Amino acid sequence: MKKFLPIVLLTIISVFLIFYRFADIPKNLAFDEVEFTKLALSLNNKPYIPYSQLATGHSTLYFYILLASLKTFGINTFALRFPAAIFGILSVLLFYLIMKKVFKQSNNETMKQWLPFILSLILLSSRWFLNFSRFSFEATFLLFLELVSIYFLIKFNENQKAKIPFLRQSPGAPVGVWRSKKTVSCFYLIISGLFAGFTFLSYTPGRIFFLLPMGFLFLTMKQWNNETIKRILLFLIPFVITVTPLTSYLLTNKDIRIDQQFFLKNNEMTVNEKISGLWHNISSTALMFNIKGDVNGRHNYPNKPALNPILGILFIFGLIISIKNFNNLYNKLFLLYFLISIFPALMTYPWENPNMLRIYTVLPSVVYFVGNAIIKLLTIVHKLVKNRGISKYLILITFYLILIFSCFYELRTYFKYQSIVFKQSFEIKLPLEKAIKFKFKP
């Protein structure tokens, strides 16, 4: 019960928050949602199509899931948005499992037990996360796929570490056990590669995600030998097999969306304009977290920073700690994840940035940095007060209450204020079954 209680609690809270007033916030439809429905329905009763030029061009993996939902529940708003909600819930649970492994080395037993749970609540209650779990965009699906790949990558790394001392202690006896662990390790790496391939087939920013697990494999590599080559092949073979249908299509056809958005490819722009645009993208994305957020009402309460003041300060502090302690393997992993997640937005036209949709998968890294900051601050405070008779549990409770206040602040902002903006941002007031029969101008 102690092991499964946090997962059960997170599931209940996630279901409640994501489905609370699910039909009312947002009540209307976005133009893109109607186009997504048309794309999904266009796949019905046809052989597998890896890419569709509808809705400005998309790979189709997510839209087959949308199609299944629409066929199950009917052509309505609930069916359209249900997959994003489910993947949002699953992402919270996966994030908890990852944080549990990442922070299990903590010396503080209470911290080890409850920090992953608190961090998962921070992720869930973030209006940035919650927002995209409540309508039909691909963001939560991509996040879910990436977290599965990362989870099995970490499991693989753990399994590799676990067998080494065992072999050294009794090199003659444990051959069967070693083979068993080796088989399990191979399985973890294959699953990681498979889901990295699925990210390639999902939302466009996921095309470069495979660089993260590949980078992680190189970071954990002690020397280049046959075992190392085998690890890379175990990851790459399922990845390559999975992405082959889409890559085969893209070798002979243009990716419409990338051609539209990749501004460095625009021959009509001067070099100075491109440099200026790139600098704008970097600065606006950096300022998005604490100063000025996304202006798009579907993505954000216009111009409001992506993080509230409490989380914003912890994020910056935790980011500095992670860079300073770069030798820590998980710091390297999440710093690389952070950079890979923001890269797609930097390559798009400057007037579309900051964009909280395109860098949605940066959220796990942000919350990880918050976790690093929490551990460091509690360590500092504990050292300052240990000789003054103040209980460490009182410090922990106070800190957790501040974080819970932050969660409620985020929820209040989303449901009370951002929900009002949706009345203008989601412009189509027709029911979905009628909206798909009309032609709208975006």
GROMACS .gro file of N, CA and C in nm, residues 98 101-105 148-165 181-193 212-222 227-228 231 234-235 327-334 368:
model
  186
   98ILE      N    1   0.961   0.839  -1.288
   98ILE     CA    2   1.096   0.886  -1.326
   98ILE      C    3   1.159   0.963  -1.211
  101LYS      N    4   1.295   0.746  -0.935
  101LYS     CA    5   1.426   0.687  -0.964
  101LYS      C    6   1.537   0.792  -0.958
  102VAL      N    7   1.508   0.910  -1.009
  102VAL     CA    8   1.609   1.015  -1.016
  102VAL      C    9   1.652   1.062  -0.877
  103PHE      N   10   1.555   1.076  -0.786
  103PHE     CA   11   1.585   1.132  -0.654
  103PHE      C   12   1.595   1.027  -0.545
  104LYS      N   13   1.608   0.899  -0.581
  104LYS     CA   14   1.613   0.795  -0.479
  104LYS      C   15   1.744   0.794  -0.401
  105GLN      N   16   1.845   0.867  -0.451
  105GLN     CA   17   1.974   0.872  -0.380
  105GLN      C   18   1.975   0.973  -0.266
  148VAL      N   19   0.795   0.778  -2.160
  148VAL     CA   20   0.810   0.631  -2.164
  148VAL      C   21   0.952   0.595  -2.208
  149SER      N   22   0.999   0.661  -2.313
  149SER     CA   23   1.134   0.634  -2.363
  149SER      C   24   1.239   0.665  -2.256
  150ILE      N   25   1.224   0.776  -2.186
  150ILE     CA   26   1.319   0.814  -2.080
  150ILE      C   27   1.313   0.717  -1.964
  151TYR      N   28   1.192   0.675  -1.926
  151TYR     CA   29   1.176   0.583  -1.813
  151TYR      C   30   1.251   0.452  -1.838
  152PHE      N   31   1.234   0.395  -1.956
  152PHE     CA   32   1.301   0.267  -1.986
  152PHE      C   33   1.451   0.286  -2.007
  153LEU      N   34   1.490   0.404  -2.049
  153LEU     CA   35   1.633   0.435  -2.060
  153LEU      C   36   1.698   0.436  -1.921
  154ILE      N   37   1.629   0.498  -1.825
  154ILE     CA   38   1.679   0.500  -1.688
  154ILE      C   39   1.678   0.360  -1.627
  155LYS      N   40   1.573   0.282  -1.656
  155LYS     CA   41   1.568   0.143  -1.610
  155LYS      C   42   1.685   0.062  -1.665
  156PHE      N   43   1.718   0.085  -1.792
  156PHE     CA   44   1.832   0.018  -1.853
  156PHE      C   45   1.962   0.054  -1.780
  157ASN      N   46   1.979   0.182  -1.752
  157ASN     CA   47   2.100   0.228  -1.685
  157ASN      C   48   2.110   0.169  -1.545
  158GLU      N   49   1.997   0.163  -1.473
  158GLU     CA   50   1.994   0.104  -1.339
  158GLU      C   51   2.032  -0.044  -1.343
  159ASN      N   52   1.978  -0.115  -1.441
  159ASN     CA   53   2.004  -0.258  -1.451
  159ASN      C   54   2.151  -0.286  -1.481
  160GLN      N   55   2.210  -0.198  -1.563
  160GLN     CA   56   2.353  -0.213  -1.594
  160GLN      C   57   2.438  -0.195  -1.468
  161LYS      N   58   2.402  -0.095  -1.387
  161LYS     CA   59   2.477  -0.069  -1.264
  161LYS      C   60   2.459  -0.181  -1.163
  162ALA      N   61   2.339  -0.237  -1.158
  162ALA     CA   62   2.306  -0.336  -1.055
  162ALA      C   63   2.385  -0.464  -1.072
  163LYS      N   64   2.417  -0.503  -1.195
  163LYS     CA   65   2.481  -0.633  -1.215
  163LYS      C   66   2.633  -0.628  -1.196
  164ILE      N   67   2.694  -0.510  -1.207
  164ILE     CA   68   2.841  -0.502  -1.206
  164ILE      C   69   2.902  -0.551  -1.075
  165PRO      N   70   2.859  -0.501  -0.957
  165PRO     CA   71   2.920  -0.549  -0.833
  165PRO      C   72   2.893  -0.697  -0.811
  181LYS      N   73   1.965  -1.076  -1.642
  181LYS     CA   74   1.970  -0.930  -1.632
  181LYS      C   75   2.005  -0.868  -1.766
  182LYS      N   76   2.090  -0.935  -1.839
  182LYS     CA   77   2.130  -0.883  -1.970
  182LYS      C   78   2.011  -0.883  -2.065
  183THR      N   79   1.928  -0.987  -2.058
  183THR     CA   80   1.808  -0.995  -2.142
  183THR      C   81   1.711  -0.883  -2.107
  184VAL      N   82   1.692  -0.860  -1.977
  184VAL     CA   83   1.603  -0.753  -1.932
  184VAL      C   84   1.656  -0.618  -1.977
  185SER      N   85   1.787  -0.596  -1.965
  185SER     CA   86   1.849  -0.471  -2.010
  185SER      C   87   1.825  -0.448  -2.158
  186CYS      N   88   1.840  -0.554  -2.238
  186CYS     CA   89   1.814  -0.543  -2.382
  186CYS      C   90   1.669  -0.502  -2.408
  187PHE      N   91   1.577  -0.563  -2.331
  187PHE     CA   92   1.435  -0.530  -2.347
  187PHE      C   93   1.409  -0.382  -2.317
  188TYR      N   94   1.467  -0.330  -2.207
  188TYR     CA   95   1.448  -0.189  -2.171
  188TYR      C   96   1.496  -0.097  -2.284
  189LEU      N   97   1.610  -0.130  -2.341
  189LEU     CA   98   1.668  -0.045  -2.445
  189LEU      C   99   1.585  -0.051  -2.573
  190ILE      N  100   1.533  -0.168  -2.605
  190ILE     CA  101   1.448  -0.184  -2.724
  190ILE      C  102   1.320  -0.102  -2.708
  191ILE      N  103   1.259  -0.108  -2.589
  191ILE     CA  104   1.136  -0.031  -2.565
  191ILE      C  105   1.164   0.119  -2.574
  192SER      N  106   1.277   0.162  -2.519
  192SER     CA  107   1.315   0.303  -2.526
  192SER      C  108   1.330   0.347  -2.672
  193GLY      N  109   1.397   0.266  -2.753
  193GLY     CA  110   1.413   0.298  -2.894
  193GLY      C  111   1.281   0.299  -2.969
  212LEU      N  112   1.818   1.271  -2.744
  212LEU     CA  113   1.831   1.263  -2.598
  212LEU      C  114   1.873   1.122  -2.553
  213PRO      N  115   1.800   1.016  -2.587
  213PRO     CA  116   1.847   0.883  -2.546
  213PRO      C  117   1.982   0.846  -2.608
  214MET      N  118   2.007   0.890  -2.732
  214MET     CA  119   2.137   0.863  -2.792
  214MET      C  120   2.247   0.933  -2.713
  215GLY      N  121   2.223   1.058  -2.676
  215GLY     CA  122   2.319   1.133  -2.595
  215GLY      C  123   2.341   1.067  -2.460
  216PHE      N  124   2.233   1.017  -2.400
  216PHE     CA  125   2.242   0.950  -2.270
  216PHE      C  126   2.329   0.824  -2.280
  217LEU      N  127   2.312   0.749  -2.388
  217LEU     CA  128   2.392   0.628  -2.407
  217LEU      C  129   2.541   0.662  -2.419
  218PHE      N  130   2.570   0.773  -2.489
  218PHE     CA  131   2.710   0.813  -2.501
  218PHE      C  132   2.765   0.866  -2.368
  219LEU      N  133   2.679   0.934  -2.290
  219LEU     CA  134   2.723   0.984  -2.159
  219LEU      C  135   2.756   0.871  -2.063
  220THR      N  136   2.684   0.760  -2.074
  220THR     CA  137   2.708   0.647  -1.984
  220THR      C  138   2.812   0.549  -2.038
  221MET      N  139   2.866   0.581  -2.154
  221MET     CA  140   2.965   0.494  -2.217
  221MET      C  141   3.102   0.514  -2.152
  222LYS      N  142   3.162   0.407  -2.104
  222LYS     CA  143   3.295   0.417  -2.042
  222LYS      C  144   3.406   0.397  -2.145
  227GLU      N  145   3.031  -0.420  -2.668
  227GLU     CA  146   2.913  -0.403  -2.583
  227GLU      C  147   2.847  -0.268  -2.607
  228THR      N  148   2.928  -0.165  -2.624
  228THR     CA  149   2.876  -0.031  -2.651
  228THR      C  150   2.803  -0.027  -2.786
  231ARG      N  151   2.468  -0.190  -2.756
  231ARG     CA  152   2.368  -0.104  -2.691
  231ARG      C  153   2.308  -0.005  -2.791
  234LEU      N  154   2.080  -0.185  -3.028
  234LEU     CA  155   1.955  -0.224  -2.964
  234LEU      C  156   1.857  -0.108  -2.956
  235PHE      N  157   1.909   0.013  -2.942
  235PHE     CA  158   1.824   0.131  -2.943
  235PHE      C  159   1.785   0.170  -3.085
  327ASN      N  160   2.845   1.720  -1.361
  327ASN     CA  161   2.896   1.583  -1.361
  327ASN      C  162   2.791   1.480  -1.320
  328ASN      N  163   2.687   1.526  -1.250
  328ASN     CA  164   2.577   1.437  -1.214
  328ASN      C  165   2.505   1.392  -1.341
  329LEU      N  166   2.488   1.260  -1.356
  329LEU     CA  167   2.433   1.204  -1.480
  329LEU      C  168   2.293   1.257  -1.511
  330TYR      N  169   2.207   1.267  -1.408
  330TYR     CA  170   2.070   1.311  -1.432
  330TYR      C  171   2.064   1.461  -1.460
  331ASN      N  172   2.158   1.537  -1.404
  331ASN     CA  173   2.167   1.678  -1.443
  331ASN      C  174   2.198   1.691  -1.591
  332LYS      N  175   2.291   1.610  -1.639
  332LYS     CA  176   2.324   1.609  -1.782
  332LYS      C  177   2.201   1.572  -1.865
  333LEU      N  178   2.130   1.467  -1.820
  333LEU     CA  179   2.014   1.419  -1.895
  333LEU      C  180   1.908   1.528  -1.909
  334PHE      N  181   1.874   1.594  -1.798
  334PHE     CA  182   1.765   1.691  -1.803
  334PHE      C  183   1.809   1.825  -1.863
  368TYR      N  184   1.206   1.916  -1.279
  368TYR     CA  185   1.326   1.851  -1.224
  368TYR      C  186   1.419   1.955  -1.162
   0.00000   0.00000   0.00000
